[in-house]
PDB file of C-alpha atoms in Angstrom:
ATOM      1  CA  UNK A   1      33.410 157.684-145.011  1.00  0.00           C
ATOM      2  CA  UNK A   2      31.370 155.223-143.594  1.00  0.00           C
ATOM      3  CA  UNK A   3      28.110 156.229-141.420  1.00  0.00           C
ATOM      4  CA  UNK A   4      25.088 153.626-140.400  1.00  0.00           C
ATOM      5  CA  UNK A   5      22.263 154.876-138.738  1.00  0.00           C
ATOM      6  CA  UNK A   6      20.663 152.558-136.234  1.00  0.00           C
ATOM      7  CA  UNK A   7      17.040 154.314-135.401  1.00  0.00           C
ATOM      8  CA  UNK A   8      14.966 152.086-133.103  1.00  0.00           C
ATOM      9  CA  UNK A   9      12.010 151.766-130.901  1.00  0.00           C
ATOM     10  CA  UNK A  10      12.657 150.251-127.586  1.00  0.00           C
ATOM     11  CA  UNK A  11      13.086 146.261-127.252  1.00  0.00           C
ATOM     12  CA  UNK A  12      12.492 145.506-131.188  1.00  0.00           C
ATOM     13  CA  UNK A  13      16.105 144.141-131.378  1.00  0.00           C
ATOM     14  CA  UNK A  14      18.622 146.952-130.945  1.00  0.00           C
ATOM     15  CA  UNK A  15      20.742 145.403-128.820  1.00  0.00           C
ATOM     16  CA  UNK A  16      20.615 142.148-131.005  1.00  0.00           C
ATOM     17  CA  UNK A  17      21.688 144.087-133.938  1.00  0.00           C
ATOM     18  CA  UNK A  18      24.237 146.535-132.385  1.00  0.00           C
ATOM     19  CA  UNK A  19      25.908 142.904-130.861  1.00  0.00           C
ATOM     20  CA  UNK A  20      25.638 141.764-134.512  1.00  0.00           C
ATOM     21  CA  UNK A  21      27.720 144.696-135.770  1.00  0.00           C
ATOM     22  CA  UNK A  22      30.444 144.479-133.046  1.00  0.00           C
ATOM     23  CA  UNK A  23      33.046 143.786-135.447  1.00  0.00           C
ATOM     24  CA  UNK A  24      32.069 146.214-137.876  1.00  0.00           C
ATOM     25  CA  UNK A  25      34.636 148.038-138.878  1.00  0.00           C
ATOM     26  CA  UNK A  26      33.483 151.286-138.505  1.00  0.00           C
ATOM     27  CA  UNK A  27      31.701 150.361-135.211  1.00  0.00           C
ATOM     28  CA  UNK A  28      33.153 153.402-133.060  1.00  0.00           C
ATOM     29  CA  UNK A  29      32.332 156.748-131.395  1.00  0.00           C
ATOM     30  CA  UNK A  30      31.048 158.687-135.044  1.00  0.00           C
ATOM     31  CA  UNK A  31      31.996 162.144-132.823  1.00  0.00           C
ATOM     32  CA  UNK A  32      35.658 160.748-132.691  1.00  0.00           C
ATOM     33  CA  UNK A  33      36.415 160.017-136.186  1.00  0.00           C
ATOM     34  CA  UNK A  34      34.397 160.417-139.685  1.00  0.00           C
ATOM     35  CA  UNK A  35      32.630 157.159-139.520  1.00  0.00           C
ATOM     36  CA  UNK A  36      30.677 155.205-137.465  1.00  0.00           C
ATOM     37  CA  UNK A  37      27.446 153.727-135.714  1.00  0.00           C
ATOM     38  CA  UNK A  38      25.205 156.366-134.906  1.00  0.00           C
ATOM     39  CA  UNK A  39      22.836 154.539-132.511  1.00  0.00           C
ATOM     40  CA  UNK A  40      19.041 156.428-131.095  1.00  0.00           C
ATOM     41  CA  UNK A  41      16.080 155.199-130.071  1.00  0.00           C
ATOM     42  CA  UNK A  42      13.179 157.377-131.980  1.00  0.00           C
ATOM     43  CA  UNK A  43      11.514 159.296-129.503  1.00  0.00           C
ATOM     44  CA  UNK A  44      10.609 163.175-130.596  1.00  0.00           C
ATOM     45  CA  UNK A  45      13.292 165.018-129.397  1.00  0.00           C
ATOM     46  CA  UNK A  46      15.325 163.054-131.850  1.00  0.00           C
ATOM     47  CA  UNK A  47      13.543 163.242-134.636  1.00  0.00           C
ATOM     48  CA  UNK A  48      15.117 166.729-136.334  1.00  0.00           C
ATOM     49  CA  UNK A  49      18.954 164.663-135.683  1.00  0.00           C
ATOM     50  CA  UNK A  50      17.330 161.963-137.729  1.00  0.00           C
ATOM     51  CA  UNK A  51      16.344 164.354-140.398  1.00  0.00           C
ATOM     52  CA  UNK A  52      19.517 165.441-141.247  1.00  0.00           C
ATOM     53  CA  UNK A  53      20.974 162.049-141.288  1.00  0.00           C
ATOM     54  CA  UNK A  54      18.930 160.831-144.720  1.00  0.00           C
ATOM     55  CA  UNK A  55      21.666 160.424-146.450  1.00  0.00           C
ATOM     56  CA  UNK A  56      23.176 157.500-144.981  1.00  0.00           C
ATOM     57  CA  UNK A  57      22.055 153.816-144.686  1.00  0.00           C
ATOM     58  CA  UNK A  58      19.933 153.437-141.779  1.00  0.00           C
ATOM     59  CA  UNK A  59      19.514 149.477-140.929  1.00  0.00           C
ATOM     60  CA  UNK A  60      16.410 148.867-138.371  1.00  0.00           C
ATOM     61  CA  UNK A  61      15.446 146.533-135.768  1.00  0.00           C
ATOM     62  CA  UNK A  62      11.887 144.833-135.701  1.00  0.00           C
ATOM     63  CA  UNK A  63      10.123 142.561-133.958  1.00  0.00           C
ATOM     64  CA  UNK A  64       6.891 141.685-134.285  1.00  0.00           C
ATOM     65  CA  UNK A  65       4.646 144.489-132.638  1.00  0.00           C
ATOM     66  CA  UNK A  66       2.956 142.105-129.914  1.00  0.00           C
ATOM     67  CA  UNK A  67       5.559 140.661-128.737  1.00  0.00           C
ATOM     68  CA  UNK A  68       7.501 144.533-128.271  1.00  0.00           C
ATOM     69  CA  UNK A  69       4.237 145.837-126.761  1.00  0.00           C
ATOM     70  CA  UNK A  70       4.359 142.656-123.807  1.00  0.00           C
ATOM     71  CA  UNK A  71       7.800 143.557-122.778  1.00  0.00           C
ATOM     72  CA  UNK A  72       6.879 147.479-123.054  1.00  0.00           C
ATOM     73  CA  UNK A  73       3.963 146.180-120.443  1.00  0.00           C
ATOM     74  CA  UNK A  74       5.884 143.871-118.503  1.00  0.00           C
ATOM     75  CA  UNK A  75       8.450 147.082-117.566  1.00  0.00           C
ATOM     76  CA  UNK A  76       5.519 149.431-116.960  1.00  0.00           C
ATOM     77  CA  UNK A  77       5.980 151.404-119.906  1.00  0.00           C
ATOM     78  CA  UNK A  78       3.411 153.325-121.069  1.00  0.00           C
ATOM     79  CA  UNK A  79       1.481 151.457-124.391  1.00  0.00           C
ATOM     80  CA  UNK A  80       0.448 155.339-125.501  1.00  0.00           C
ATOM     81  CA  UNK A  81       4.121 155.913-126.032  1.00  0.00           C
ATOM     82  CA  UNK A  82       5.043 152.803-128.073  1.00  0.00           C
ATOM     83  CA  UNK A  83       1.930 153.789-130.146  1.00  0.00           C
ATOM     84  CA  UNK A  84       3.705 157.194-130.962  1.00  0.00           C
ATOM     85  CA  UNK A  85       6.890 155.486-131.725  1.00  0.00           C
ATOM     86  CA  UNK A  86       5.436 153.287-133.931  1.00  0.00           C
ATOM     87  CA  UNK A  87       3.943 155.584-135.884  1.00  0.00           C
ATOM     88  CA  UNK A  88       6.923 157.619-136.144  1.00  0.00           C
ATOM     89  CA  UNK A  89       8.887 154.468-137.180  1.00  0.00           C
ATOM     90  CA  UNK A  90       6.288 154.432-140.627  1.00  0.00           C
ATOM     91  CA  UNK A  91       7.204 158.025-141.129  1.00  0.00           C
ATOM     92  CA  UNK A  92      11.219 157.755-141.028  1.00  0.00           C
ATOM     93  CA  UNK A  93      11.401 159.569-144.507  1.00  0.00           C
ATOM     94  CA  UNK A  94      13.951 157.510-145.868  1.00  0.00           C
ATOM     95  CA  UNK A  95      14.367 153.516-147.336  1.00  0.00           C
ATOM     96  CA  UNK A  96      15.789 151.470-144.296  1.00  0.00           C
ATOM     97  CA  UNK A  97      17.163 148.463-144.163  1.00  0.00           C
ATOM     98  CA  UNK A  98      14.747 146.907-141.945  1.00  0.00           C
ATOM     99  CA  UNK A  99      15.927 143.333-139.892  1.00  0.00           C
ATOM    100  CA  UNK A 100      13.057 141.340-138.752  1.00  0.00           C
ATOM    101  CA  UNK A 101      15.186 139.807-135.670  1.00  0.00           C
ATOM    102  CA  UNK A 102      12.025 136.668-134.773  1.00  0.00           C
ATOM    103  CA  UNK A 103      10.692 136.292-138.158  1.00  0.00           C
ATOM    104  CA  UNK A 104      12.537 133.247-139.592  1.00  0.00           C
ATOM    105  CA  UNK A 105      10.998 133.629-142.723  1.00  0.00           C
ATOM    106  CA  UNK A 106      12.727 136.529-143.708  1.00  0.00           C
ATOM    107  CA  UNK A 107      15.663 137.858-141.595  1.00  0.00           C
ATOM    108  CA  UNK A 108      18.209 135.990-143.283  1.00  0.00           C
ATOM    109  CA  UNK A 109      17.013 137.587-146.657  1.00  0.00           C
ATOM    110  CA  UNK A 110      17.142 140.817-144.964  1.00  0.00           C
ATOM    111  CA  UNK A 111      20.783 140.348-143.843  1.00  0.00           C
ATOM    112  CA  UNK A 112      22.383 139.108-147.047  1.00  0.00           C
ATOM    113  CA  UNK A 113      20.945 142.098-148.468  1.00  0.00           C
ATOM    114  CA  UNK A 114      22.319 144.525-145.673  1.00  0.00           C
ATOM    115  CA  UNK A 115      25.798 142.625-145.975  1.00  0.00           C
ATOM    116  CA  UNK A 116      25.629 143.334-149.965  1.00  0.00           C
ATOM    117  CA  UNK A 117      24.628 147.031-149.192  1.00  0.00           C
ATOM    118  CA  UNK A 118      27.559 147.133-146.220  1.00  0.00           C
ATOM    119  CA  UNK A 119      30.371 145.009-148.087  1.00  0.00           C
ATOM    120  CA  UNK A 120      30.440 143.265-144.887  1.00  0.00           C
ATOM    121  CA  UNK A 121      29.959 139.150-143.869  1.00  0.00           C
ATOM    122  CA  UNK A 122      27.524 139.683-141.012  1.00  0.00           C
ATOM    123  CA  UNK A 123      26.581 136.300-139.671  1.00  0.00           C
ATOM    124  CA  UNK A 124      24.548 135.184-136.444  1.00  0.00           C
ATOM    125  CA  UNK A 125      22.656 132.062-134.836  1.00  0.00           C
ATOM    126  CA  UNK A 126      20.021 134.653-134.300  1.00  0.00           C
ATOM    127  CA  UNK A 127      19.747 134.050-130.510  1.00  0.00           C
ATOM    128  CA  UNK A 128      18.663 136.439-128.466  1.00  0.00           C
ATOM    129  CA  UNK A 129      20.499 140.152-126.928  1.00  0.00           C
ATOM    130  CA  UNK A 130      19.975 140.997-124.073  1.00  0.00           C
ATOM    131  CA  UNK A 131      16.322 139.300-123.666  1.00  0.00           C
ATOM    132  CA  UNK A 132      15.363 138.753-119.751  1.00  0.00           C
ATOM    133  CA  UNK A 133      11.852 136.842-120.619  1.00  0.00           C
ATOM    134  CA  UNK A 134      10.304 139.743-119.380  1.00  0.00           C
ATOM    135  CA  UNK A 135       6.801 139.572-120.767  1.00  0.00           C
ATOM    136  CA  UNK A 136       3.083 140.788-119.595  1.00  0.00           C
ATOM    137  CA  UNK A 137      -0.147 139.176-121.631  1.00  0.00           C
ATOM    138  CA  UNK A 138      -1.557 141.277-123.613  1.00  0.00           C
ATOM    139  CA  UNK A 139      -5.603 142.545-123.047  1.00  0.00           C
ATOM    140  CA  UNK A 140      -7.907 142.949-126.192  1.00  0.00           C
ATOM    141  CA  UNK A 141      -7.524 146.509-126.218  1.00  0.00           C
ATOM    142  CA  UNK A 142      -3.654 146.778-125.914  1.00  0.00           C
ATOM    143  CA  UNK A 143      -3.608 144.045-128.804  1.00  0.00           C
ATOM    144  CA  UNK A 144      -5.720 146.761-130.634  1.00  0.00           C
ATOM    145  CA  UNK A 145      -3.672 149.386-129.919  1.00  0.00           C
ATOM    146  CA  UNK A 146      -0.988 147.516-132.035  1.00  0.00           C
ATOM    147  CA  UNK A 147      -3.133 146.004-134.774  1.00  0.00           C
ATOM    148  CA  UNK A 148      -2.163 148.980-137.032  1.00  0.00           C
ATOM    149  CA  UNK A 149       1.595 148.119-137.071  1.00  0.00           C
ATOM    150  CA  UNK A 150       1.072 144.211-137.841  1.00  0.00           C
ATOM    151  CA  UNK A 151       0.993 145.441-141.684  1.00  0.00           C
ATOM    152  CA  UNK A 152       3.772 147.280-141.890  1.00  0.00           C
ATOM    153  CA  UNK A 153       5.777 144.806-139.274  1.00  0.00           C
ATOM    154  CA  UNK A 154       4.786 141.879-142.229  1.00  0.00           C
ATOM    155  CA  UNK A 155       5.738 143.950-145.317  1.00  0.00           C
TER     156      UNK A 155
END
């Protein structure tokens, strides 16, 4: 049996990296059949699903915490509640596999090491999923808002 966990925050790359695992094999409905994608973005009333889901491989989404919190601002989504979500993306409770979709430096590392976890020959160009160019500049204090996540984004 064959389960992946995809926890994300909104616009850090999930839609990149569920289009990267289209042809996954086991890339179906998991309430269908005994395998699959399980897919959720990490806000709290997920959070006790997730728990009981530690057993699988969970691969993860990132971009760099910035460039998340413009398009959070350019959609009018509230900064407070990306600040939650990040936090709750340190906690997770588990070893991800995390995919840093715009650093160049190491995402390809990261995804020979998912394929060799996966048995799988995931390959990309790394262009962008479902990205609009919707972005806001960001103000001193929303930049500090995010300044806590830049070290665990770069580690």
């Amino acid at each position: 049996m064959t389960i992946l966990i995809l926890p994300s925050i909104p616009h850090t790359g999930t839609m990149f990296l569920l289009d990267l695992l289209k042809d996954f094999p086991e890339m179906r409905n998991p309430k269908k059949s005994d395998h699959g994608v399980i897919f959720m973005h990490i806000y709290a009333e997920r959070i006790e699903e997730l728990k009981t889901l530690r057993g699988y491989p969970w691969l993860v989404p990132l971009r760099h915490p910035y460039k998340v919190a413009q398009t959070w601002k350019a959609r009018e989504k509230p900064l407070s509640l990306l600040v939650e979500l990040w936090h709750r993306m340190r906690w997770f409770g588990t070893k991800p596999y995390y995919l840093c979709v715009d650093d160049p430096t190491r995402r390809d590392k990261q995804l020979a090491i998912i394929n060799d976890v996966l048995g799988t020959e995931l390959k990309t160009d790394w262009t962008p999923v479902s990205s609009f160019g919707l972005t806001a500049e960001l103000t001193e204090t929303e930049r500090t808002m995010m300044d806590p996540f830049i070290a665990f984004y770069r580690t």
